[in-house]
Structures are given as C-alpha cells and as structure tokens.
C-alpha cells in the first residue's frame, strides 16, 4: 500500500502532465516546414512545455507545503509570515517652546524672516546634538522662540532652563574660581582648548546650577543648565558630564558653525561695570 507521500507525488506529476498537455495543445500547429525550420518549431514547443511544467510544479509544491501546515498533518507548528509595514511619513519639525518676552524685550519673532529661519535651523541642530550628548536625567530638550541661545529641558514635569551661547567677544572668559560655594573642574578639549566647569549655588544656596565655558576662536562658549527652583531640584547634570559634552566632536561642530556665522551680538564690557 502506497504512503500518503507517494500519493501526493503522483498527484503532483499528474497536475504537471495535464497542464503541459493543455498548454501545448493551444499552440498553433506546426507548419510542414523543412529541415531546420521544423526542428526550431519542435524546440519552441518543447521550451514552452518545460517552462509551464516548472511553474505548475512550483504551485503544486506550495500546495503541498500548505497542506502540511493543516491540523493533523504532523507539522511542527505554524509558519509566521512577516509583512513589512509601509514606511511612516517623516516626522514634522519640532515646534519651539513659546516664551512671552517681557515688556521692552525683543524675541526671535522680531528678526527678519531670513535671519529667523537661519537661527531656527541652528536651534534644531543644537537640540539634536544636546539631546544625544546630555545624560537622560535632563529629559527632553526643546528650543524656544525667545532667543537663539535659550532652550529648556523637561524631566518628570520639571523644567530646567538651558543656555547654549556662542558669543563673539574680544575678552577671554574668566576662569572658574571656587568662591561662595562654587566648585570647579577643568579639562582640555581637542585642539588644546581649556574648558572650565562648575557647580554654582543659587536660590540662597538651596539648589545648584551647572556650567561649562571655554574660548573658541573669537567667541566665548557657555553651556549652562539651571535648577527647577519651584521644586528645589538642582541641575540634573554634573560638571564632569558637561565637560564630556564639550569634548564631543558633534558639539564642537556646532560651536564652529556659530563662530563662523555668529547669531548673537558681540559681548562688550561696560567701563566701570
């Protein structure tokens, strides 16, 4: 007695044979050609039979595989077919956090359209870099529409103001001094640039701000993260972490861009100030 496998093979062979016979029967009869022409006609008919046979065999094989997946067929289990989802549309550009200027204070809304677009594009780049380099404790970084150097980080409902400034200046930044509870650290950045970081007590000493600053070309660079004073929560990033941000090539690329095409007014000292 034949096995189920033998029966399936016999059915497959029969399907192939019948399909080939039907397909070749529909071909026009060969003309009574002589010699090479008649031989070419036979070869054409043979090629059609082979091609159709291969296609039917593939269909029959697929049917056999499908049948093996049915209950009671002894299959190891269902085969999962994964269909790739269509690509999602591009995410819209991030919207700035609106901060109402104080009376008499200007904002980015007052800039000429081209300059405002240039500054907003830089802010978008800065948000991406800062988000990737700052520790997760700072939360989500957003740009604001008040000033090109003003951002905000939010974590667990607490907002931490953030300043990233690349400001032209003829004067060197003052080195960190450990006075009034200030704690300093320093590191050498690529290119031999010396950077100073510090923890600065604010709010009557109850909370701390953290800051890193250094000189780059003709500009003074500053990255500061302020506390959330309403909840007495200090800056969620340490001076050591800010120094690591300052060393990163992506951060220095931002600084280089802002130094080459300044977006902040030149810092000028006030005599007697």
PDB file of N, CA and C in Angstrom, residues 4 26 30 32 52 57 79 89 96 123 144-145 163 183 196 198 213 218-219 254 269:
ATOM      1  N   UNK A   4       1.046   8.202   2.005  1.00  0.00           N
ATOM      2  CA  UNK A   4       0.457   9.498   1.628  1.00  0.00           C
ATOM      3  C   UNK A   4       1.417  10.308   0.782  1.00  0.00           C
ATOM      4  N   UNK A  26      -2.811  24.256 -27.076  1.00  0.00           N
ATOM      5  CA  UNK A  26      -3.280  25.559 -27.546  1.00  0.00           C
ATOM      6  C   UNK A  26      -2.312  26.226 -28.505  1.00  0.00           C
ATOM      7  N   UNK A  30       2.221  23.047 -36.041  1.00  0.00           N
ATOM      8  CA  UNK A  30       3.453  23.303 -36.769  1.00  0.00           C
ATOM      9  C   UNK A  30       3.197  23.167 -38.264  1.00  0.00           C
ATOM     10  N   UNK A  32       4.230  22.527 -42.166  1.00  0.00           N
ATOM     11  CA  UNK A  32       5.068  21.490 -42.759  1.00  0.00           C
ATOM     12  C   UNK A  32       6.321  22.133 -43.296  1.00  0.00           C
ATOM     13  N   UNK A  52       6.186  25.783 -18.568  1.00  0.00           N
ATOM     14  CA  UNK A  52       4.886  25.618 -17.909  1.00  0.00           C
ATOM     15  C   UNK A  52       4.972  24.552 -16.839  1.00  0.00           C
ATOM     16  N   UNK A  57       4.789  22.956 -11.246  1.00  0.00           N
ATOM     17  CA  UNK A  57       5.455  22.226 -10.168  1.00  0.00           C
ATOM     18  C   UNK A  57       5.626  23.110  -8.940  1.00  0.00           C
ATOM     19  N   UNK A  79       3.764  28.481  10.513  1.00  0.00           N
ATOM     20  CA  UNK A  79       4.844  29.311   9.992  1.00  0.00           C
ATOM     21  C   UNK A  79       4.383  30.747   9.991  1.00  0.00           C
ATOM     22  N   UNK A  89       5.396  58.329   7.535  1.00  0.00           N
ATOM     23  CA  UNK A  89       5.753  59.645   6.983  1.00  0.00           C
ATOM     24  C   UNK A  89       6.763  60.346   7.876  1.00  0.00           C
ATOM     25  N   UNK A  96       8.941  75.183  18.512  1.00  0.00           N
ATOM     26  CA  UNK A  96       9.630  75.821  19.634  1.00  0.00           C
ATOM     27  C   UNK A  96       8.681  76.040  20.811  1.00  0.00           C
ATOM     28  N   UNK A 123      19.085  76.169  15.908  1.00  0.00           N
ATOM     29  CA  UNK A 123      18.491  75.646  17.130  1.00  0.00           C
ATOM     30  C   UNK A 123      18.085  74.176  16.972  1.00  0.00           C
ATOM     31  N   UNK A 144      13.446  77.334  22.189  1.00  0.00           N
ATOM     32  CA  UNK A 144      12.422  78.332  22.474  1.00  0.00           C
ATOM     33  C   UNK A 144      12.424  79.383  21.375  1.00  0.00           C
ATOM     34  N   UNK A 145      11.355  80.191  21.359  1.00  0.00           N
ATOM     35  CA  UNK A 145      11.265  81.255  20.356  1.00  0.00           C
ATOM     36  C   UNK A 145      11.655  82.606  20.925  1.00  0.00           C
ATOM     37  N   UNK A 163      21.015  77.272  28.714  1.00  0.00           N
ATOM     38  CA  UNK A 163      21.640  78.279  27.855  1.00  0.00           C
ATOM     39  C   UNK A 163      22.785  77.624  27.084  1.00  0.00           C
ATOM     40  N   UNK A 183      32.137  75.162  43.022  1.00  0.00           N
ATOM     41  CA  UNK A 183      33.085  74.050  42.893  1.00  0.00           C
ATOM     42  C   UNK A 183      33.496  73.945  41.434  1.00  0.00           C
ATOM     43  N   UNK A 196      36.440  75.110  31.487  1.00  0.00           N
ATOM     44  CA  UNK A 196      36.178  75.146  32.927  1.00  0.00           C
ATOM     45  C   UNK A 196      34.712  74.823  33.176  1.00  0.00           C
ATOM     46  N   UNK A 198      31.711  74.091  36.403  1.00  0.00           N
ATOM     47  CA  UNK A 198      31.493  74.427  37.811  1.00  0.00           C
ATOM     48  C   UNK A 198      30.080  74.108  38.252  1.00  0.00           C
ATOM     49  N   UNK A 213      32.375  76.415  30.326  1.00  0.00           N
ATOM     50  CA  UNK A 213      32.680  77.539  29.448  1.00  0.00           C
ATOM     51  C   UNK A 213      34.101  77.412  28.921  1.00  0.00           C
ATOM     52  N   UNK A 218      37.027  83.410  18.111  1.00  0.00           N
ATOM     53  CA  UNK A 218      36.715  84.769  18.559  1.00  0.00           C
ATOM     54  C   UNK A 218      35.508  84.812  19.493  1.00  0.00           C
ATOM     55  N   UNK A 219      35.074  83.645  19.967  1.00  0.00           N
ATOM     56  CA  UNK A 219      33.839  83.587  20.751  1.00  0.00           C
ATOM     57  C   UNK A 219      34.056  82.971  22.127  1.00  0.00           C
ATOM     58  N   UNK A 254      29.011  72.248  16.228  1.00  0.00           N
ATOM     59  CA  UNK A 254      28.019  73.312  16.429  1.00  0.00           C
ATOM     60  C   UNK A 254      28.693  74.624  16.786  1.00  0.00           C
ATOM     61  N   UNK A 269      32.393  94.818  27.165  1.00  0.00           N
ATOM     62  CA  UNK A 269      32.498  95.136  28.601  1.00  0.00           C
ATOM     63  C   UNK A 269      32.002  96.562  28.839  1.00  0.00           C
TER      64      UNK A 269
END
